[in-house]
mmCIF file of C-alpha atoms in Angstrom:
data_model
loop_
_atom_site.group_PDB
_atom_site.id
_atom_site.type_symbol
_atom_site.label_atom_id
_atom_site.label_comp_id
_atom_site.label_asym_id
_atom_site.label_seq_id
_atom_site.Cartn_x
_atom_site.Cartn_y
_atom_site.Cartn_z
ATOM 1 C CA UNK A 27 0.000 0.000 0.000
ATOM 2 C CA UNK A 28 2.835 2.479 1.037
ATOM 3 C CA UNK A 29 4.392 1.970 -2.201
ATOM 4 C CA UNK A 30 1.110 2.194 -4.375
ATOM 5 C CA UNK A 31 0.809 5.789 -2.676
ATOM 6 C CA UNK A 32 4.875 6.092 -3.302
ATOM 7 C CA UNK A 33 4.098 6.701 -6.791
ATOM 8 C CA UNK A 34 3.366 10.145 -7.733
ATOM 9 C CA UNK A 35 1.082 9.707 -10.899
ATOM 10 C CA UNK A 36 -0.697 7.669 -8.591
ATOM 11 C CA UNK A 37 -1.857 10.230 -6.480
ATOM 12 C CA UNK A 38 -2.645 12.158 -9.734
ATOM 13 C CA UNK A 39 -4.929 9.486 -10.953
ATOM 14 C CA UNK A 40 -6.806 9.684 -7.099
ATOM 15 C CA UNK A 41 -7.000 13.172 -7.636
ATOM 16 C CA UNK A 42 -9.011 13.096 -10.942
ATOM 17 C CA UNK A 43 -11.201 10.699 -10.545
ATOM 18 C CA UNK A 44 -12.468 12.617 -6.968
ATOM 19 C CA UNK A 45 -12.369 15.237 -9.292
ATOM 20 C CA UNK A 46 -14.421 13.888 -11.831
ATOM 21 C CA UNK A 47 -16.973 12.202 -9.421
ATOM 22 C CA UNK A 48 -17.510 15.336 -7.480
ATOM 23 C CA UNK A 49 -17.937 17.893 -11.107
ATOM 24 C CA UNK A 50 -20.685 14.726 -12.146
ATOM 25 C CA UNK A 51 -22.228 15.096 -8.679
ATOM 26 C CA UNK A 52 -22.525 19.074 -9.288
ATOM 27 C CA UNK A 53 -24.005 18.447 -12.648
ATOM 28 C CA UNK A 54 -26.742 16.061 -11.405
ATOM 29 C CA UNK A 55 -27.590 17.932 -8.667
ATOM 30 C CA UNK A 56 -28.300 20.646 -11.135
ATOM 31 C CA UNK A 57 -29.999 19.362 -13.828
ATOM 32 C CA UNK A 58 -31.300 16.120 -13.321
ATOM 33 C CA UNK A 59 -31.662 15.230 -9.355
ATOM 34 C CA UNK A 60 -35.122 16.335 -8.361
ATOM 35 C CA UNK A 61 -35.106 18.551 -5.334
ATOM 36 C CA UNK A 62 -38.520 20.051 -3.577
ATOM 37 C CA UNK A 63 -38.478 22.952 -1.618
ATOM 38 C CA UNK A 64 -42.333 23.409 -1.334
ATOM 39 C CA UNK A 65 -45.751 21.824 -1.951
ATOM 40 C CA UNK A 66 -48.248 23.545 -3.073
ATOM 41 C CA UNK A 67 -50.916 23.758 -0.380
ATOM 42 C CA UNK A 68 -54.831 24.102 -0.984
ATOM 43 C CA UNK A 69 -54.098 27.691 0.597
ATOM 44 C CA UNK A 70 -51.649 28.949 -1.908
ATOM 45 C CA UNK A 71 -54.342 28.746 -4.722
ATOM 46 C CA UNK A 72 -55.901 31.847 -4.225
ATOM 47 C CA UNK A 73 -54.666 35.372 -6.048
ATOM 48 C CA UNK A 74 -55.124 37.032 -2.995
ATOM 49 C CA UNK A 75 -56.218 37.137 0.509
ATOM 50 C CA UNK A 76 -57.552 40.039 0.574
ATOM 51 C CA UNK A 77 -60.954 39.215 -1.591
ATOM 52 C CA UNK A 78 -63.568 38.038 0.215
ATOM 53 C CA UNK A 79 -64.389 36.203 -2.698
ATOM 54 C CA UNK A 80 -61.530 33.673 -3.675
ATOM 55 C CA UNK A 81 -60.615 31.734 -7.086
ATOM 56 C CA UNK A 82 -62.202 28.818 -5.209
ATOM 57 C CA UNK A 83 -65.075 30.262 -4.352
ATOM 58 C CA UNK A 84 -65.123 31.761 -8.306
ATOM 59 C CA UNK A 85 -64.743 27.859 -9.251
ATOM 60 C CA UNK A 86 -67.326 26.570 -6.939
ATOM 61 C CA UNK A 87 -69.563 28.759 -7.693
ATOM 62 C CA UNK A 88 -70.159 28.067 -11.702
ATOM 63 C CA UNK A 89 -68.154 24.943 -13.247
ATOM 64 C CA UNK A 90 -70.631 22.179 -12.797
ATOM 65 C CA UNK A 91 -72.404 25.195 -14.869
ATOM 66 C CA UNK A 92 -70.542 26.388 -16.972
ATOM 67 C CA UNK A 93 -69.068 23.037 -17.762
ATOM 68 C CA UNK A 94 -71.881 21.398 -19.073
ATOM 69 C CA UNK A 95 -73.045 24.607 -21.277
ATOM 70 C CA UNK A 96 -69.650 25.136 -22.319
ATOM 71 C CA UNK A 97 -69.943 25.355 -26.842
ATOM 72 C CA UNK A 98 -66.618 23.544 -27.886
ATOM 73 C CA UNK A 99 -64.743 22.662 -30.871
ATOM 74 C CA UNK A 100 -61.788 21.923 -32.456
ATOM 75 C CA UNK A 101 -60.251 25.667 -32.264
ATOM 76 C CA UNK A 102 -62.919 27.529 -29.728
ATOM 77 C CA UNK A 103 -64.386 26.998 -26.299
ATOM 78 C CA UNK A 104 -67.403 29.361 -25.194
ATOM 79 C CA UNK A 105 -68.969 29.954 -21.453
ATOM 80 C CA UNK A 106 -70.343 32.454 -19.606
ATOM 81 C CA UNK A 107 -67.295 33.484 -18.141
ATOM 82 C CA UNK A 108 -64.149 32.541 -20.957
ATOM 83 C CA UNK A 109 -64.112 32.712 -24.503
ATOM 84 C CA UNK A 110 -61.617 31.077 -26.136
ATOM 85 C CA UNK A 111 -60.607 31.109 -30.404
ATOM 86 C CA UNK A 112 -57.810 29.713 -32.471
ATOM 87 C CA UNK A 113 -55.906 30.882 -35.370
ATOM 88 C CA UNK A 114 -53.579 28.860 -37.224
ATOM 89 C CA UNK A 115 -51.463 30.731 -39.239
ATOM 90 C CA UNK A 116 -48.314 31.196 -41.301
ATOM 91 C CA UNK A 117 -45.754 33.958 -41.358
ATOM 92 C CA UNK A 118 -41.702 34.022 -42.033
ATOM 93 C CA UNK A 119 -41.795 30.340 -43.253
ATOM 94 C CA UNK A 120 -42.901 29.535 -39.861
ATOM 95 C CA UNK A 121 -46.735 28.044 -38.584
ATOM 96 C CA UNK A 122 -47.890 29.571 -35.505
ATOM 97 C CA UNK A 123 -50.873 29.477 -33.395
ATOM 98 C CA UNK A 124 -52.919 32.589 -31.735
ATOM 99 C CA UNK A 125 -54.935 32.462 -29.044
ATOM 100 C CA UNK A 126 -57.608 35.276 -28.247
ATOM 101 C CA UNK A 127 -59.000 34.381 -25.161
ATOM 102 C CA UNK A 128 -61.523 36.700 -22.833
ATOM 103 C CA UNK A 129 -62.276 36.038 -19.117
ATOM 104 C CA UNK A 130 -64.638 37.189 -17.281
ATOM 105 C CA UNK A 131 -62.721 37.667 -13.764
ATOM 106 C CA UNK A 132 -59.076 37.547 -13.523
ATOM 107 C CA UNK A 133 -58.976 34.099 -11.431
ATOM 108 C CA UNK A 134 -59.864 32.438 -14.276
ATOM 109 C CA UNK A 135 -55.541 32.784 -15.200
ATOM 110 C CA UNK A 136 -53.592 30.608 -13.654
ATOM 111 C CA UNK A 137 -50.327 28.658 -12.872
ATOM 112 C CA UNK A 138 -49.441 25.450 -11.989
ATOM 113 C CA UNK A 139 -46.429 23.806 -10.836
ATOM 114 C CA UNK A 140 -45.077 20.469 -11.930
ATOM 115 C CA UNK A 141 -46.301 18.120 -9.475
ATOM 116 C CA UNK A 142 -47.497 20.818 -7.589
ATOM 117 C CA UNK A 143 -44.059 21.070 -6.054
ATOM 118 C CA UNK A 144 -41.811 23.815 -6.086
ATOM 119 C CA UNK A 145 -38.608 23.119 -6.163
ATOM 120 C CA UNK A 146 -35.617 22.366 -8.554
ATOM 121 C CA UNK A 147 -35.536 19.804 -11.304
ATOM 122 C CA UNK A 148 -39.403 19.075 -10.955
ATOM 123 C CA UNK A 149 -40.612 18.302 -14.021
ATOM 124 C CA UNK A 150 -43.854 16.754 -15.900
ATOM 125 C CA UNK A 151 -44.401 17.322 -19.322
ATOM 126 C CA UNK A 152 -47.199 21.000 -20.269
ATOM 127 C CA UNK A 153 -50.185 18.538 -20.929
ATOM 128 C CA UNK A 154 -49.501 16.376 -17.807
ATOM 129 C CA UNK A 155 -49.514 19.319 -15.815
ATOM 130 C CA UNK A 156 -52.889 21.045 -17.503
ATOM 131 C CA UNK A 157 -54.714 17.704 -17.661
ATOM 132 C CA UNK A 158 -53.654 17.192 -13.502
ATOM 133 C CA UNK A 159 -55.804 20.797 -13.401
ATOM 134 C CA UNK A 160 -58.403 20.542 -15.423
ATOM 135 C CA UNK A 161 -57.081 23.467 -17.479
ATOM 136 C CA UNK A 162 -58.875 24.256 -20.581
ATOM 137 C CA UNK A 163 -55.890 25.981 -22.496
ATOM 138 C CA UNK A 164 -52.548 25.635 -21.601
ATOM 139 C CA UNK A 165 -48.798 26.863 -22.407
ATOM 140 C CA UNK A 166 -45.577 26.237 -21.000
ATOM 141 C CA UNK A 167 -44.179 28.592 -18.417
ATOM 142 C CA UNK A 168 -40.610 30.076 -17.708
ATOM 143 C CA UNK A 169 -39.099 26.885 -16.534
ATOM 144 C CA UNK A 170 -38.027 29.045 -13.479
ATOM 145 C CA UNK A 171 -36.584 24.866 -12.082
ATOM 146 C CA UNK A 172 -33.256 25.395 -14.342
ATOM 147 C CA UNK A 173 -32.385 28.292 -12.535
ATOM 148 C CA UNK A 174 -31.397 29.751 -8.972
ATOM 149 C CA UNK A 175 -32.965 32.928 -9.549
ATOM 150 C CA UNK A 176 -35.543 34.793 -10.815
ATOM 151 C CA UNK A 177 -38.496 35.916 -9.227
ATOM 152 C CA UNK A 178 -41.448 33.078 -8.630
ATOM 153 C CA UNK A 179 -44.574 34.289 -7.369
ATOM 154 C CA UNK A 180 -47.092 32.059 -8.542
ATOM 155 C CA UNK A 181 -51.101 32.112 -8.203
ATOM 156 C CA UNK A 182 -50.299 34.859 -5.128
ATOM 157 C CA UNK A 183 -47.725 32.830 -3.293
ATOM 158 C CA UNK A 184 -44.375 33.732 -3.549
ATOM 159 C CA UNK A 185 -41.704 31.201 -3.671
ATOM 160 C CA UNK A 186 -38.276 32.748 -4.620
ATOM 161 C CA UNK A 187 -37.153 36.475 -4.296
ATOM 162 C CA UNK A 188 -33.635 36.396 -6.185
ATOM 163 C CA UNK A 189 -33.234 38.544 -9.010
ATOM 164 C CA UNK A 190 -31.091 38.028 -12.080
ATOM 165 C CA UNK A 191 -28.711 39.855 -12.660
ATOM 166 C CA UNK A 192 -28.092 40.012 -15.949
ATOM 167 C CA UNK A 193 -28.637 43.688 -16.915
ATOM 168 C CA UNK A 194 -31.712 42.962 -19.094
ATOM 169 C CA UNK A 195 -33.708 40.806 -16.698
ATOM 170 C CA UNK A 196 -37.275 41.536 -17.060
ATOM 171 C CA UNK A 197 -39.873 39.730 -15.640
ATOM 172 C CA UNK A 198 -44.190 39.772 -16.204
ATOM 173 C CA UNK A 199 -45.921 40.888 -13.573
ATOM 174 C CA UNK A 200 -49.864 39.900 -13.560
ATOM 175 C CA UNK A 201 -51.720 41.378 -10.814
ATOM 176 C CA UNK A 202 -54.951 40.481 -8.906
ATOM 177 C CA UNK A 203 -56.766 42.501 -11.283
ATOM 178 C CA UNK A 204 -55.266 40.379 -14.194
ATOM 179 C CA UNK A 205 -53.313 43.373 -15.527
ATOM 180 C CA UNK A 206 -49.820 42.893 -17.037
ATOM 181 C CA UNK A 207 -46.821 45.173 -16.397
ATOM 182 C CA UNK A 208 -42.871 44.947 -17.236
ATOM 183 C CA UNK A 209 -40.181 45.226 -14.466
ATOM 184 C CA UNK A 210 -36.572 44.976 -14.728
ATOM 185 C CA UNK A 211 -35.304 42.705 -11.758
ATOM 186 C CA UNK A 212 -32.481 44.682 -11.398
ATOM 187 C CA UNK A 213 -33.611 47.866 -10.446
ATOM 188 C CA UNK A 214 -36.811 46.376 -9.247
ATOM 189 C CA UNK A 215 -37.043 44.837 -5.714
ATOM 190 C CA UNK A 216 -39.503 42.625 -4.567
ATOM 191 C CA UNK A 217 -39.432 44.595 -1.301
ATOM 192 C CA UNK A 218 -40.884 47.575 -3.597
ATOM 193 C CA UNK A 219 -43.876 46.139 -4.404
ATOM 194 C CA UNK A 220 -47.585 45.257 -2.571
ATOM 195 C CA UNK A 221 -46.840 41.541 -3.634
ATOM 196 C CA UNK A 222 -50.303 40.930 -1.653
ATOM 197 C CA UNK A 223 -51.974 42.357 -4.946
ATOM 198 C CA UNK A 224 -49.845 40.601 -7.190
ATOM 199 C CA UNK A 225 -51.181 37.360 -8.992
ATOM 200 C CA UNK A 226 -48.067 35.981 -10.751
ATOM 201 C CA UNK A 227 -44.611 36.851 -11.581
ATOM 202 C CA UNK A 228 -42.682 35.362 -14.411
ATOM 203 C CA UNK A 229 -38.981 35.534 -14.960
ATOM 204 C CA UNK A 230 -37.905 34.365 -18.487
ATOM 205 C CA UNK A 231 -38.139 37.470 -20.843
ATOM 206 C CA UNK A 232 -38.040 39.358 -22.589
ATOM 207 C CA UNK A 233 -40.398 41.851 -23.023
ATOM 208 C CA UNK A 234 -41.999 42.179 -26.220
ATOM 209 C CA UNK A 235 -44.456 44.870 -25.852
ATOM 210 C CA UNK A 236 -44.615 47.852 -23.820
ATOM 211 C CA UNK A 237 -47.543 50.756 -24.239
ATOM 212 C CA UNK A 238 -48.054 49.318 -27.285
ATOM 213 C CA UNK A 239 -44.794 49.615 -28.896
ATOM 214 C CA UNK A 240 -42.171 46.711 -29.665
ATOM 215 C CA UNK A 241 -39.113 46.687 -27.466
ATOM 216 C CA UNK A 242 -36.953 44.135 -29.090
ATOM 217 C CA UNK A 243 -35.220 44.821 -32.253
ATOM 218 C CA UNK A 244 -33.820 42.312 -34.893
ATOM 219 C CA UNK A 245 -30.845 41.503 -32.782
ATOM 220 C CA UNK A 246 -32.449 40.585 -29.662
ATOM 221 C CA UNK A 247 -32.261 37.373 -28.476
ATOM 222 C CA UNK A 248 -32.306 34.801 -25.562
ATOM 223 C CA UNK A 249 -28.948 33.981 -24.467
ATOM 224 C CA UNK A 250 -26.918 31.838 -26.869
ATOM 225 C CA UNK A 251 -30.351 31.089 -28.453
ATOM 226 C CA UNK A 252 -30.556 30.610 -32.703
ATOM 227 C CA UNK A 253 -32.309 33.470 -33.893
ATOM 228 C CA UNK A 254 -35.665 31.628 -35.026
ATOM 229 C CA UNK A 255 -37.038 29.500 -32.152
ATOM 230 C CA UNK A 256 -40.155 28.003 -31.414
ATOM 231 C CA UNK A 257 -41.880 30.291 -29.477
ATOM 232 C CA UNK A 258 -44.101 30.759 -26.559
ATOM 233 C CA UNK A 259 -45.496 34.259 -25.734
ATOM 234 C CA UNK A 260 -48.324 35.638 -23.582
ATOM 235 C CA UNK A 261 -49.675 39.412 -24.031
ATOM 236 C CA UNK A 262 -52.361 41.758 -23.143
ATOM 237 C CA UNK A 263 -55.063 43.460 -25.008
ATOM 238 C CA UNK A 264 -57.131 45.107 -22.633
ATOM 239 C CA UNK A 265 -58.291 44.537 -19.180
ATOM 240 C CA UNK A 266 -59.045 40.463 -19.479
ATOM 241 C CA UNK A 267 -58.579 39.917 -22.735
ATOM 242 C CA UNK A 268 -55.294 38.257 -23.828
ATOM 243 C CA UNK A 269 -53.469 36.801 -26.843
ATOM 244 C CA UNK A 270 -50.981 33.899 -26.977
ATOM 245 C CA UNK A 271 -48.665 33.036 -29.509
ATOM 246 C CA UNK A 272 -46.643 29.645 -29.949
ATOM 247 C CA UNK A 273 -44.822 29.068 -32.899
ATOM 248 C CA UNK A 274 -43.549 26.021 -34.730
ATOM 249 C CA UNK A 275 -39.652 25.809 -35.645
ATOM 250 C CA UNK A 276 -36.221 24.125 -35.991
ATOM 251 C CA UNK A 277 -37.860 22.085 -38.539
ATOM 252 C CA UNK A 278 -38.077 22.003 -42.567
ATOM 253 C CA UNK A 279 -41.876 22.565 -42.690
ATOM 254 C CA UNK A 280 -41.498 25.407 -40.000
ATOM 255 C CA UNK A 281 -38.449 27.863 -39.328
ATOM 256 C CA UNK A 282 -39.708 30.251 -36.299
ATOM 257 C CA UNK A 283 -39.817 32.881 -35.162
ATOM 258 C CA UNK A 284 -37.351 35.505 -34.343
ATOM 259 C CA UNK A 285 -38.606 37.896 -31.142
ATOM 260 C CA UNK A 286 -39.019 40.530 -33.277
ATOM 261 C CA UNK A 287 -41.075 38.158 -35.509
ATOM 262 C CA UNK A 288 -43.082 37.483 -32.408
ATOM 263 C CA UNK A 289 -43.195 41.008 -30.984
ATOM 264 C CA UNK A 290 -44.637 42.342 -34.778
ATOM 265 C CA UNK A 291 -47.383 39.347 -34.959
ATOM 266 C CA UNK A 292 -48.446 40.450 -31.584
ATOM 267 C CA UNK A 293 -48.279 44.006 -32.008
ATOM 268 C CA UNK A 294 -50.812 43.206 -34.931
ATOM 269 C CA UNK A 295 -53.167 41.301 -33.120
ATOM 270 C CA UNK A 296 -53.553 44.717 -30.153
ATOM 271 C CA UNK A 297 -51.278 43.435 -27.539
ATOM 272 C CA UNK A 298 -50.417 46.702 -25.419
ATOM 273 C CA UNK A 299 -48.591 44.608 -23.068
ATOM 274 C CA UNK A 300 -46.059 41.271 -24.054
ATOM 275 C CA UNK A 301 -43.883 38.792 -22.862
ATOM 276 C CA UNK A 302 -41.423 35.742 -23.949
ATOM 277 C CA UNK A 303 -41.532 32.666 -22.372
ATOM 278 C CA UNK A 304 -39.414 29.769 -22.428
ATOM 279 C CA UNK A 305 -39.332 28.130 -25.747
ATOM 280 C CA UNK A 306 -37.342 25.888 -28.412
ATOM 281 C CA UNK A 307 -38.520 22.308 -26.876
ATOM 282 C CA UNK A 308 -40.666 23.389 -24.395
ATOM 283 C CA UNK A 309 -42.867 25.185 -26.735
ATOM 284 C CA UNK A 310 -45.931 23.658 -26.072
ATOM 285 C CA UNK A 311 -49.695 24.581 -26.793
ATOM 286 C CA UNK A 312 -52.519 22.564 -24.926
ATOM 287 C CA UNK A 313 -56.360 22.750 -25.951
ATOM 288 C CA UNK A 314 -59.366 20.731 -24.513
ATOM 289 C CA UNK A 315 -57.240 17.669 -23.860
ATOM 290 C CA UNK A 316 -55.088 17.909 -27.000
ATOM 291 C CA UNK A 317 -51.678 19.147 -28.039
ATOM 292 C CA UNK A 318 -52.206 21.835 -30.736
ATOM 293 C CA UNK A 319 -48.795 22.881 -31.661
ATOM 294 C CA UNK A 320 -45.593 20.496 -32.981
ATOM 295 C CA UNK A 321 -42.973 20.867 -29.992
ATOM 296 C CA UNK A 322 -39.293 19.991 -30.964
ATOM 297 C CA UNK A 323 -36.278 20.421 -30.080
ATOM 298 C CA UNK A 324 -35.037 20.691 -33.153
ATOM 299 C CA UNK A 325 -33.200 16.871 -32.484
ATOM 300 C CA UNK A 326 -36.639 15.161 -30.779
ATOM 301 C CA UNK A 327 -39.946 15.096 -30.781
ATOM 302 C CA UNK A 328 -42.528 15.471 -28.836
ATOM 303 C CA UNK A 329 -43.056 17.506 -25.187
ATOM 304 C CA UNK A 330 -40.398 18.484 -22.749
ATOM 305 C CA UNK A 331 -40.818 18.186 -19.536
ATOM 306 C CA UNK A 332 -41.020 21.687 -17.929
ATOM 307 C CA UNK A 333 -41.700 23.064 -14.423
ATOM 308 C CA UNK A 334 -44.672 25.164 -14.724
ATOM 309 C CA UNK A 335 -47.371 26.280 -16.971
ATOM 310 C CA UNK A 336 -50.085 29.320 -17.475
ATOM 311 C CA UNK A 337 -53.099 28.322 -18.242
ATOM 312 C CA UNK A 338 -57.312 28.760 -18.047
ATOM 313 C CA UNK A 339 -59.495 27.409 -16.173
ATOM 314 C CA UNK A 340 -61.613 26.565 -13.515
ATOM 315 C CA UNK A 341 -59.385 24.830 -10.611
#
């Protein structure tokens, strides 16, 4: 043994393999060990304490209704209280898919954590997730598990408070009132805000729209991001009435969209207010049971597990 140890490339050889073991260890603990921080109680559903009337009392009080009166097909769902349409259509060598959609009380927005767990490498596939809530439309979120910050406030329950600080983190604020608004996580503190009338925050970026007017320019992109992506967006039109856009890409059939692609289609369909969310392979767009959109990765197939979504509906 003495003289095994004697041997200095043998201590060399020790040294990288605890090397080695312990860089795999950091990787897996990042990306692919699960880790839960918080379950999502049947008291952090609500948008906010302060209404005497809560999304659960909203729910109770007209989906067995609503429900079974609800007119439905293939690209529309109609009830009293959310309006839903449709459009497929193709821009830039690239199908996308818009959703108009109308609510009648700001509750009727929601997230929804994979496995109703917050925490870091929790993951389920968009239509797992919608189907688990009974959602009626659904998109993909800001997968807020692949990183350590970012704000996460989610369905009035706030779950992480560290901002990026990359100089052009924005993130989508969505208050109790279901009106969107732009802040930069940098100069914006949680501390700053009444985060008891805030619905939702989402940090993935960035913003689109602003009063109306584009704020990303040909050269904007995500990171180290190709230029055309598929895409997931959320905007505003007025007070309850929003617009989605996902977009097909990576593929022959479909190239996607740049943001600025995305920002212009929808500037053209009255968003005042509009955000990016994650896309490429988690680009995924969930109607009355059914995936709408093609999600790829460009390599695969087929959904990504993510770990959140936005969606409508009545739980």
């Amino acid at each position: 043994m003495k003289q095994f140890f004697s041997k200095p490339y043998r201590w060399a050889l020790i040294y990288s393999s605890l090397l080695s073991a312990a860089t795999a260890f950091v990787l897996l603990d990042a990306f692919v060990i699960p880790k839960s921080l918080s379950a999502v109680s049947a008291t952090e559903t609500t948008t906010s304490t302060s209404n005497e009337e809560t999304e659960a009392d909203v729910s109770e009080s007209v989906s067995e209704q609503t429900i079974t009166e609800a007119i439905v097909t293939e690209s529309s769902y109609e009830d009293e209280n959310i309006q839903i349409s449709i459009e497929t259509g193709r821009s830039n060598n690239t199908t996308y898919y818009a959703v108009d959609i109308q609510v009648s009380d700001a509750s009727f927005l929601k997230t929804a954590l994979a496995q109703d767990t917050y925490g870091r490498n929790i993951k389920a596939v968009t239509s797992s997730i919608a189907a688990s809530h009974d959602a009626i439309l659904a998109i993909n979120g800001d997968f807020y598990g692949f990183r350590d910050a970012g704000y996460v406030l989610r369905n009035g329950t706030l779950y992480r408070d560290t901002a990026r600080e990359t100089e052009d983190a924005e993130a989508l604020v969505i208050d109790d009132e279901g009106d969107f608004s732009i802040i930069s996580e940098n100069e914006t503190s949680l501390s700053s805000l009444d985060t008891s009338s805030i619905a939702q925050i989402i940090s993935f970026g960035p913003a689109l729209i602003e009063d109306g007017e584009i704020s990303v320019d040909a050269s904007s992109e995500v990171s180290q991001s190709m230029t055309s992506n598929p895409r997931t967006a959320i905007g505003q039109i007025s007070p309850l009435h929003y617009i989605i856009i996902v977009s097909d890409g990576r593929t022959d059939e479909s190239e996607g969209f740049s943001l600025l692609q995305l920002a212009e289609e929808m500037q053209n369909r009255g968003a005042v207010t509009a955000y990016n969310l994650d896309g490429g392979g988690s680009s995924t767009l969930y109607f009355n049971g059914e995936i709408i959109n093609n999600p790829t990765s460009g390599n695969s197939t087929g959904e990504r597990e993510v770990s959140d979504i936005v969606y409508i509906g009545y739980e």
